[in-house]
Amino acid sequence: QGGGGRGHGSRGRAGGGGGSKKVPLLAVVGVGIAALGIGAGALLSSGGGEDDEKKDDGKPVSASAEPDERPSPTADPAKDQAVALDKLLADSNNSRDSVIAAVRNVGSCKNLGQSAKDLRAAAKQRNGLVTRLAGLKVDKLPANDQLTASLTKAWKASAAADNHYAAWADQVARAGKKGCKKGHARTTSQTAAGNRQSGAATTAKEQAANHWNAIARKYGLTQRNKTQL
């Protein structure tokens, strides 16, 4: 039994010795695994962070880039020019009624002095239209050369006619009773010149109206006939 006890004791020591050797080894292995786990966790955490950052960075960039890639709506420069010209044309007919009334009065020998003033004021207004037209940009409008040429000719001719009729009123007033016969003013060279310029203005206004109305229809603006220019 004593030998067996020694053998048992030696096995126990051996087992104890073997156990003491295994514990540090396991501890080392455990530390290694723990370190490996931390490293793997760090790598996974780091890797996941990079992916998240890329995704986060990607989303805002694509979201913010979308509006920039869409073409912004731009105004039609031709329409803007047409609207500006429409406003000018709206003023072109302001003196028409006063001119018609003044010429009628001169023809019937009435209110000659006031009629002459009204006619000269109308001529000044027509020349003002020519100046304003020259200051407008109409290069984007179709047939803009023909349109501006016909409007300019029309208003200059109208202004000339108004001035001739005003001079006629002055002649009738100076002539007194000789200037009128049975309530009608005698015609003079100024009357004839006024009629010629008035005819030229009417022809040019008709041409201008044709050009303008094509533009007005396209952009939904006011169409006008020759008597409204």
PDB file of C-alpha atoms in Angstrom:
ATOM      1  CA  GLN A   1       0.000   0.000   0.000  1.00  0.00           C
ATOM      2  CA  GLY A   2       2.858   2.314   0.838  1.00  0.00           C
ATOM      3  CA  GLY A   3       4.235   1.933  -2.655  1.00  0.00           C
ATOM      4  CA  GLY A   4       0.841   2.438  -4.076  1.00  0.00           C
ATOM      5  CA  GLY A   5       0.491   5.492  -1.963  1.00  0.00           C
ATOM      6  CA  ARG A   6       3.709   6.846  -3.268  1.00  0.00           C
ATOM      7  CA  GLY A   7       2.635   6.054  -6.707  1.00  0.00           C
ATOM      8  CA  HIS A   8      -0.617   7.833  -6.086  1.00  0.00           C
ATOM      9  CA  GLY A   9       1.253  10.671  -4.503  1.00  0.00           C
ATOM     10  CA  SER A  10       3.629  10.925  -7.389  1.00  0.00           C
ATOM     11  CA  ARG A  11       0.725  10.868  -9.790  1.00  0.00           C
ATOM     12  CA  GLY A  12      -0.907  13.549  -7.737  1.00  0.00           C
ATOM     13  CA  ARG A  13       2.234  15.641  -7.804  1.00  0.00           C
ATOM     14  CA  ALA A  14       2.645  14.913 -11.395  1.00  0.00           C
ATOM     15  CA  GLY A  15      -0.949  15.828 -11.898  1.00  0.00           C
ATOM     16  CA  GLY A  16      -0.445  18.845  -9.721  1.00  0.00           C
ATOM     17  CA  GLY A  17       2.687  19.777 -11.577  1.00  0.00           C
ATOM     18  CA  GLY A  18       0.975  19.216 -14.889  1.00  0.00           C
ATOM     19  CA  GLY A  19      -1.953  21.285 -13.689  1.00  0.00           C
ATOM     20  CA  SER A  20       0.316  24.132 -12.677  1.00  0.00           C
ATOM     21  CA  LYS A  21       1.841  24.107 -16.128  1.00  0.00           C
ATOM     22  CA  LYS A  22      -1.519  24.020 -17.898  1.00  0.00           C
ATOM     23  CA  VAL A  23      -3.033  26.935 -15.974  1.00  0.00           C
ATOM     24  CA  PRO A  24      -0.563  29.530 -17.202  1.00  0.00           C
ATOM     25  CA  LEU A  25      -0.877  28.136 -20.703  1.00  0.00           C
ATOM     26  CA  LEU A  26      -4.633  28.437 -20.591  1.00  0.00           C
ATOM     27  CA  ALA A  27      -4.323  31.900 -19.116  1.00  0.00           C
ATOM     28  CA  VAL A  28      -2.004  32.893 -21.935  1.00  0.00           C
ATOM     29  CA  VAL A  29      -4.340  31.372 -24.472  1.00  0.00           C
ATOM     30  CA  GLY A  30      -7.270  33.114 -22.804  1.00  0.00           C
ATOM     31  CA  VAL A  31      -5.442  36.449 -22.877  1.00  0.00           C
ATOM     32  CA  GLY A  32      -4.551  35.842 -26.499  1.00  0.00           C
ATOM     33  CA  ILE A  33      -8.147  35.071 -27.363  1.00  0.00           C
ATOM     34  CA  ALA A  34      -9.292  38.120 -25.421  1.00  0.00           C
ATOM     35  CA  ALA A  35      -6.715  40.238 -27.199  1.00  0.00           C
ATOM     36  CA  LEU A  36      -7.739  38.705 -30.478  1.00  0.00           C
ATOM     37  CA  GLY A  37     -11.367  39.382 -29.636  1.00  0.00           C
ATOM     38  CA  ILE A  38     -10.621  43.009 -28.800  1.00  0.00           C
ATOM     39  CA  GLY A  39      -8.607  43.353 -31.960  1.00  0.00           C
ATOM     40  CA  ALA A  40     -11.325  41.740 -34.055  1.00  0.00           C
ATOM     41  CA  GLY A  41     -13.910  43.842 -32.314  1.00  0.00           C
ATOM     42  CA  ALA A  42     -11.874  46.950 -32.944  1.00  0.00           C
ATOM     43  CA  LEU A  43     -11.403  45.973 -36.552  1.00  0.00           C
ATOM     44  CA  LEU A  44     -15.097  45.223 -36.981  1.00  0.00           C
ATOM     45  CA  SER A  45     -15.986  48.400 -35.152  1.00  0.00           C
ATOM     46  CA  SER A  46     -13.490  50.354 -37.214  1.00  0.00           C
ATOM     47  CA  GLY A  47     -14.603  48.683 -40.428  1.00  0.00           C
ATOM     48  CA  GLY A  48     -18.249  49.298 -39.636  1.00  0.00           C
ATOM     49  CA  GLY A  49     -17.471  52.919 -38.855  1.00  0.00           C
ATOM     50  CA  GLU A  50     -15.791  53.394 -42.214  1.00  0.00           C
ATOM     51  CA  ASP A  51     -18.730  51.819 -44.019  1.00  0.00           C
ATOM     52  CA  ASP A  52     -21.149  53.980 -42.054  1.00  0.00           C
ATOM     53  CA  GLU A  53     -19.119  57.064 -42.784  1.00  0.00           C
ATOM     54  CA  LYS A  54     -19.052  56.213 -46.447  1.00  0.00           C
ATOM     55  CA  LYS A  55     -22.773  55.664 -46.428  1.00  0.00           C
ATOM     56  CA  ASP A  56     -23.356  58.816 -44.433  1.00  0.00           C
ATOM     57  CA  ASP A  57     -21.004  60.782 -46.663  1.00  0.00           C
ATOM     58  CA  GLY A  58     -22.557  59.268 -49.760  1.00  0.00           C
ATOM     59  CA  LYS A  59     -26.162  60.067 -48.884  1.00  0.00           C
ATOM     60  CA  PRO A  60     -25.791  63.808 -48.257  1.00  0.00           C
ATOM     61  CA  VAL A  61     -23.608  64.244 -51.342  1.00  0.00           C
ATOM     62  CA  SER A  62     -26.112  62.530 -53.620  1.00  0.00           C
ATOM     63  CA  ALA A  63     -29.012  64.340 -51.943  1.00  0.00           C
ATOM     64  CA  SER A  64     -27.351  67.719 -52.210  1.00  0.00           C
ATOM     65  CA  ALA A  65     -26.177  67.062 -55.757  1.00  0.00           C
ATOM     66  CA  GLU A  66     -29.649  66.306 -57.084  1.00  0.00           C
ATOM     67  CA  PRO A  67     -30.988  69.906 -57.097  1.00  0.00           C
ATOM     68  CA  ASP A  68     -27.741  71.139 -58.671  1.00  0.00           C
ATOM     69  CA  GLU A  69     -28.083  68.670 -61.520  1.00  0.00           C
ATOM     70  CA  ARG A  70     -31.597  69.783 -62.361  1.00  0.00           C
ATOM     71  CA  PRO A  71     -31.670  72.631 -64.900  1.00  0.00           C
ATOM     72  CA  SER A  72     -33.168  75.756 -63.376  1.00  0.00           C
ATOM     73  CA  PRO A  73     -36.030  77.299 -65.343  1.00  0.00           C
ATOM     74  CA  THR A  74     -34.956  80.339 -67.344  1.00  0.00           C
ATOM     75  CA  ALA A  75     -37.111  83.237 -68.499  1.00  0.00           C
ATOM     76  CA  ASP A  76     -37.850  83.585 -72.187  1.00  0.00           C
ATOM     77  CA  PRO A  77     -35.972  86.733 -73.267  1.00  0.00           C
ATOM     78  CA  ALA A  78     -38.220  87.117 -76.326  1.00  0.00           C
ATOM     79  CA  LYS A  79     -41.324  87.160 -74.134  1.00  0.00           C
ATOM     80  CA  ASP A  80     -39.773  89.739 -71.807  1.00  0.00           C
ATOM     81  CA  GLN A  81     -39.067  91.961 -74.801  1.00  0.00           C
ATOM     82  CA  ALA A  82     -42.589  91.466 -76.133  1.00  0.00           C
ATOM     83  CA  VAL A  83     -44.099  92.471 -72.784  1.00  0.00           C
ATOM     84  CA  ALA A  84     -41.977  95.640 -72.692  1.00  0.00           C
ATOM     85  CA  LEU A  85     -43.024  96.575 -76.228  1.00  0.00           C
ATOM     86  CA  ASP A  86     -46.654  95.860 -75.397  1.00  0.00           C
ATOM     87  CA  LYS A  87     -46.478  98.478 -72.627  1.00  0.00           C
ATOM     88  CA  LEU A  88     -45.094 101.002 -75.090  1.00  0.00           C
ATOM     89  CA  LEU A  89     -47.797 100.266 -77.649  1.00  0.00           C
ATOM     90  CA  ALA A  90     -50.444 100.753 -74.963  1.00  0.00           C
ATOM     91  CA  ASP A  91     -49.374 104.410 -74.821  1.00  0.00           C
ATOM     92  CA  SER A  92     -49.265 104.888 -78.581  1.00  0.00           C
ATOM     93  CA  ASN A  93     -52.979 105.582 -78.918  1.00  0.00           C
ATOM     94  CA  ASN A  94     -53.232 108.172 -76.139  1.00  0.00           C
ATOM     95  CA  SER A  95     -53.398 111.213 -78.414  1.00  0.00           C
ATOM     96  CA  ARG A  96     -55.572 109.759 -81.170  1.00  0.00           C
ATOM     97  CA  ASP A  97     -58.878 111.156 -79.902  1.00  0.00           C
ATOM     98  CA  SER A  98     -57.442 114.627 -79.334  1.00  0.00           C
ATOM     99  CA  VAL A  99     -55.929 114.651 -82.839  1.00  0.00           C
ATOM    100  CA  ILE A 100     -59.205 113.625 -84.487  1.00  0.00           C
ATOM    101  CA  ALA A 101     -61.095 116.283 -82.526  1.00  0.00           C
ATOM    102  CA  ALA A 102     -58.490 118.968 -83.308  1.00  0.00           C
ATOM    103  CA  VAL A 103     -58.439 118.288 -87.069  1.00  0.00           C
ATOM    104  CA  ARG A 104     -62.234 118.293 -87.127  1.00  0.00           C
ATOM    105  CA  ASN A 105     -62.303 121.651 -85.321  1.00  0.00           C
ATOM    106  CA  VAL A 106     -59.772 123.180 -87.681  1.00  0.00           C
ATOM    107  CA  GLY A 107     -61.825 121.993 -90.655  1.00  0.00           C
ATOM    108  CA  SER A 108     -64.907 123.706 -89.225  1.00  0.00           C
ATOM    109  CA  CYS A 109     -63.001 126.822 -88.139  1.00  0.00           C
ATOM    110  CA  LYS A 110     -63.532 126.179 -84.404  1.00  0.00           C
ATOM    111  CA  ASN A 111     -61.140 126.475 -81.464  1.00  0.00           C
ATOM    112  CA  LEU A 112     -58.243 127.067 -83.822  1.00  0.00           C
ATOM    113  CA  GLY A 113     -55.727 128.136 -81.190  1.00  0.00           C
ATOM    114  CA  GLN A 114     -56.445 125.201 -78.854  1.00  0.00           C
ATOM    115  CA  SER A 115     -56.553 122.782 -81.763  1.00  0.00           C
ATOM    116  CA  ALA A 116     -53.081 123.879 -82.879  1.00  0.00           C
ATOM    117  CA  LYS A 117     -51.761 123.320 -79.327  1.00  0.00           C
ATOM    118  CA  ASP A 118     -53.355 119.879 -79.100  1.00  0.00           C
ATOM    119  CA  LEU A 119     -51.890 118.870 -82.451  1.00  0.00           C
ATOM    120  CA  ARG A 120     -48.384 119.952 -81.507  1.00  0.00           C
ATOM    121  CA  ALA A 121     -48.679 118.120 -78.181  1.00  0.00           C
ATOM    122  CA  ALA A 122     -49.689 114.986 -80.087  1.00  0.00           C
ATOM    123  CA  ALA A 123     -46.675 115.378 -82.397  1.00  0.00           C
ATOM    124  CA  LYS A 124     -44.407 115.617 -79.367  1.00  0.00           C
ATOM    125  CA  GLN A 125     -45.961 112.459 -77.930  1.00  0.00           C
ATOM    126  CA  ARG A 126     -45.413 110.541 -81.202  1.00  0.00           C
ATOM    127  CA  ASN A 127     -41.771 111.592 -81.346  1.00  0.00           C
ATOM    128  CA  GLY A 128     -41.441 110.483 -77.741  1.00  0.00           C
ATOM    129  CA  LEU A 129     -42.664 107.034 -78.760  1.00  0.00           C
ATOM    130  CA  VAL A 130     -39.933 106.852 -81.385  1.00  0.00           C
ATOM    131  CA  THR A 131     -37.304 107.704 -78.767  1.00  0.00           C
ATOM    132  CA  ARG A 132     -38.662 105.132 -76.322  1.00  0.00           C
ATOM    133  CA  LEU A 133     -38.781 102.471 -79.019  1.00  0.00           C
ATOM    134  CA  ALA A 134     -35.131 103.110 -79.860  1.00  0.00           C
ATOM    135  CA  GLY A 135     -34.295 102.420 -76.210  1.00  0.00           C
ATOM    136  CA  LEU A 136     -36.002  99.021 -76.134  1.00  0.00           C
ATOM    137  CA  LYS A 137     -34.232  95.722 -76.843  1.00  0.00           C
ATOM    138  CA  VAL A 138     -36.302  93.777 -79.348  1.00  0.00           C
ATOM    139  CA  ASP A 139     -33.595  91.696 -81.009  1.00  0.00           C
ATOM    140  CA  LYS A 140     -35.169  88.403 -79.851  1.00  0.00           C
ATOM    141  CA  LEU A 141     -38.552  89.148 -81.434  1.00  0.00           C
ATOM    142  CA  PRO A 142     -39.429  87.683 -84.839  1.00  0.00           C
ATOM    143  CA  ALA A 143     -39.201  90.176 -87.724  1.00  0.00           C
ATOM    144  CA  ASN A 144     -37.993  92.796 -85.221  1.00  0.00           C
ATOM    145  CA  ASP A 145     -36.297  94.882 -87.930  1.00  0.00           C
ATOM    146  CA  GLN A 146     -39.501  95.211 -89.958  1.00  0.00           C
ATOM    147  CA  LEU A 147     -41.552  95.833 -86.823  1.00  0.00           C
ATOM    148  CA  THR A 148     -39.375  98.625 -85.471  1.00  0.00           C
ATOM    149  CA  ALA A 149     -38.971 100.174 -88.932  1.00  0.00           C
ATOM    150  CA  SER A 150     -42.720 100.275 -89.549  1.00  0.00           C
ATOM    151  CA  LEU A 151     -43.478 101.622 -86.063  1.00  0.00           C
ATOM    152  CA  THR A 152     -40.812 104.302 -86.385  1.00  0.00           C
ATOM    153  CA  LYS A 153     -42.072 105.341 -89.815  1.00  0.00           C
ATOM    154  CA  ALA A 154     -45.677 105.361 -88.601  1.00  0.00           C
ATOM    155  CA  TRP A 155     -45.047 107.541 -85.562  1.00  0.00           C
ATOM    156  CA  LYS A 156     -42.751 109.956 -87.392  1.00  0.00           C
ATOM    157  CA  ALA A 157     -45.307 110.334 -90.166  1.00  0.00           C
ATOM    158  CA  SER A 158     -48.080 110.892 -87.617  1.00  0.00           C
ATOM    159  CA  ALA A 159     -45.983 113.526 -85.849  1.00  0.00           C
ATOM    160  CA  ALA A 160     -45.335 115.253 -89.182  1.00  0.00           C
ATOM    161  CA  ALA A 161     -49.047 115.161 -90.024  1.00  0.00           C
ATOM    162  CA  ASP A 162     -49.944 116.651 -86.637  1.00  0.00           C
ATOM    163  CA  ASN A 163     -47.482 119.501 -87.140  1.00  0.00           C
ATOM    164  CA  HIS A 164     -48.809 120.202 -90.649  1.00  0.00           C
ATOM    165  CA  TYR A 165     -52.382 120.302 -89.378  1.00  0.00           C
ATOM    166  CA  ALA A 166     -51.289 122.608 -86.545  1.00  0.00           C
ATOM    167  CA  ALA A 167     -49.709 124.930 -89.148  1.00  0.00           C
ATOM    168  CA  TRP A 168     -52.968 124.780 -91.117  1.00  0.00           C
ATOM    169  CA  ALA A 169     -54.853 125.878 -87.991  1.00  0.00           C
ATOM    170  CA  ASP A 170     -52.461 128.832 -87.679  1.00  0.00           C
ATOM    171  CA  GLN A 171     -53.063 129.797 -91.331  1.00  0.00           C
ATOM    172  CA  VAL A 172     -56.831 129.683 -90.940  1.00  0.00           C
ATOM    173  CA  ALA A 173     -56.637 131.745 -87.762  1.00  0.00           C
ATOM    174  CA  ARG A 174     -54.444 134.412 -89.414  1.00  0.00           C
ATOM    175  CA  ALA A 175     -56.692 134.593 -92.478  1.00  0.00           C
ATOM    176  CA  GLY A 176     -59.731 135.376 -90.371  1.00  0.00           C
ATOM    177  CA  LYS A 177     -62.954 135.319 -92.350  1.00  0.00           C
ATOM    178  CA  LYS A 178     -61.017 134.737 -95.560  1.00  0.00           C
ATOM    179  CA  GLY A 179     -59.697 131.512 -94.137  1.00  0.00           C
ATOM    180  CA  CYS A 180     -63.206 130.089 -93.725  1.00  0.00           C
ATOM    181  CA  LYS A 181     -66.031 129.762 -96.181  1.00  0.00           C
ATOM    182  CA  LYS A 182     -69.481 128.795 -94.942  1.00  0.00           C
ATOM    183  CA  GLY A 183     -68.046 127.280 -91.771  1.00  0.00           C
ATOM    184  CA  HIS A 184     -65.344 125.297 -93.546  1.00  0.00           C
ATOM    185  CA  ALA A 185     -61.635 126.089 -93.485  1.00  0.00           C
ATOM    186  CA  ARG A 186     -59.933 126.652 -96.788  1.00  0.00           C
ATOM    187  CA  THR A 187     -57.388 123.968 -97.638  1.00  0.00           C
ATOM    188  CA  THR A 188     -53.772 124.984 -97.982  1.00  0.00           C
ATOM    189  CA  SER A 189     -50.438 123.390 -98.767  1.00  0.00           C
ATOM    190  CA  GLN A 190     -50.222 122.486 -95.068  1.00  0.00           C
ATOM    191  CA  THR A 191     -53.521 120.632 -95.330  1.00  0.00           C
ATOM    192  CA  ALA A 192     -52.269 118.633 -98.303  1.00  0.00           C
ATOM    193  CA  ALA A 193     -48.945 117.843 -96.581  1.00  0.00           C
ATOM    194  CA  GLY A 194     -50.794 116.728 -93.472  1.00  0.00           C
ATOM    195  CA  ASN A 195     -53.010 114.410 -95.537  1.00  0.00           C
ATOM    196  CA  ARG A 196     -49.994 112.844 -97.260  1.00  0.00           C
ATOM    197  CA  GLN A 197     -48.185 112.183 -93.986  1.00  0.00           C
ATOM    198  CA  SER A 198     -51.370 110.835 -92.439  1.00  0.00           C
ATOM    199  CA  GLY A 199     -51.726 108.352 -95.327  1.00  0.00           C
ATOM    200  CA  ALA A 200     -48.109 107.254 -94.957  1.00  0.00           C
ATOM    201  CA  ALA A 201     -48.648 106.761 -91.227  1.00  0.00           C
ATOM    202  CA  THR A 202     -51.725 104.607 -91.831  1.00  0.00           C
ATOM    203  CA  THR A 203     -49.849 102.324 -94.254  1.00  0.00           C
ATOM    204  CA  ALA A 204     -46.923 101.919 -91.850  1.00  0.00           C
ATOM    205  CA  LYS A 205     -49.260 101.257 -88.918  1.00  0.00           C
ATOM    206  CA  GLU A 206     -50.985  98.517 -90.846  1.00  0.00           C
ATOM    207  CA  GLN A 207     -47.641  96.823 -91.496  1.00  0.00           C
ATOM    208  CA  ALA A 208     -46.609  97.246 -87.863  1.00  0.00           C
ATOM    209  CA  ALA A 209     -49.890  95.790 -86.643  1.00  0.00           C
ATOM    210  CA  ASN A 210     -49.379  92.660 -88.745  1.00  0.00           C
ATOM    211  CA  HIS A 211     -45.909  92.093 -87.299  1.00  0.00           C
ATOM    212  CA  TRP A 212     -46.987  92.855 -83.762  1.00  0.00           C
ATOM    213  CA  ASN A 213     -50.123  90.698 -83.780  1.00  0.00           C
ATOM    214  CA  ALA A 214     -48.092  87.609 -84.733  1.00  0.00           C
ATOM    215  CA  ILE A 215     -45.995  88.209 -81.602  1.00  0.00           C
ATOM    216  CA  ALA A 216     -49.034  89.030 -79.457  1.00  0.00           C
ATOM    217  CA  ARG A 217     -50.752  85.777 -80.408  1.00  0.00           C
ATOM    218  CA  LYS A 218     -47.660  83.774 -79.505  1.00  0.00           C
ATOM    219  CA  TYR A 219     -47.309  85.275 -76.041  1.00  0.00           C
ATOM    220  CA  GLY A 220     -50.939  86.013 -75.207  1.00  0.00           C
ATOM    221  CA  LEU A 221     -50.567  89.799 -75.375  1.00  0.00           C
ATOM    222  CA  THR A 222     -52.937  92.487 -76.680  1.00  0.00           C
ATOM    223  CA  GLN A 223     -53.472  92.459 -80.431  1.00  0.00           C
ATOM    224  CA  ARG A 224     -53.908  95.845 -82.089  1.00  0.00           C
ATOM    225  CA  ASN A 225     -55.149  97.157 -85.412  1.00  0.00           C
ATOM    226  CA  LYS A 226     -53.688 100.109 -87.306  1.00  0.00           C
ATOM    227  CA  THR A 227     -55.993 102.646 -85.654  1.00  0.00           C
ATOM    228  CA  GLN A 228     -54.714 101.600 -82.223  1.00  0.00           C
ATOM    229  CA  LEU A 229     -51.109 102.438 -83.032  1.00  0.00           C
TER     230      LEU A 229
END
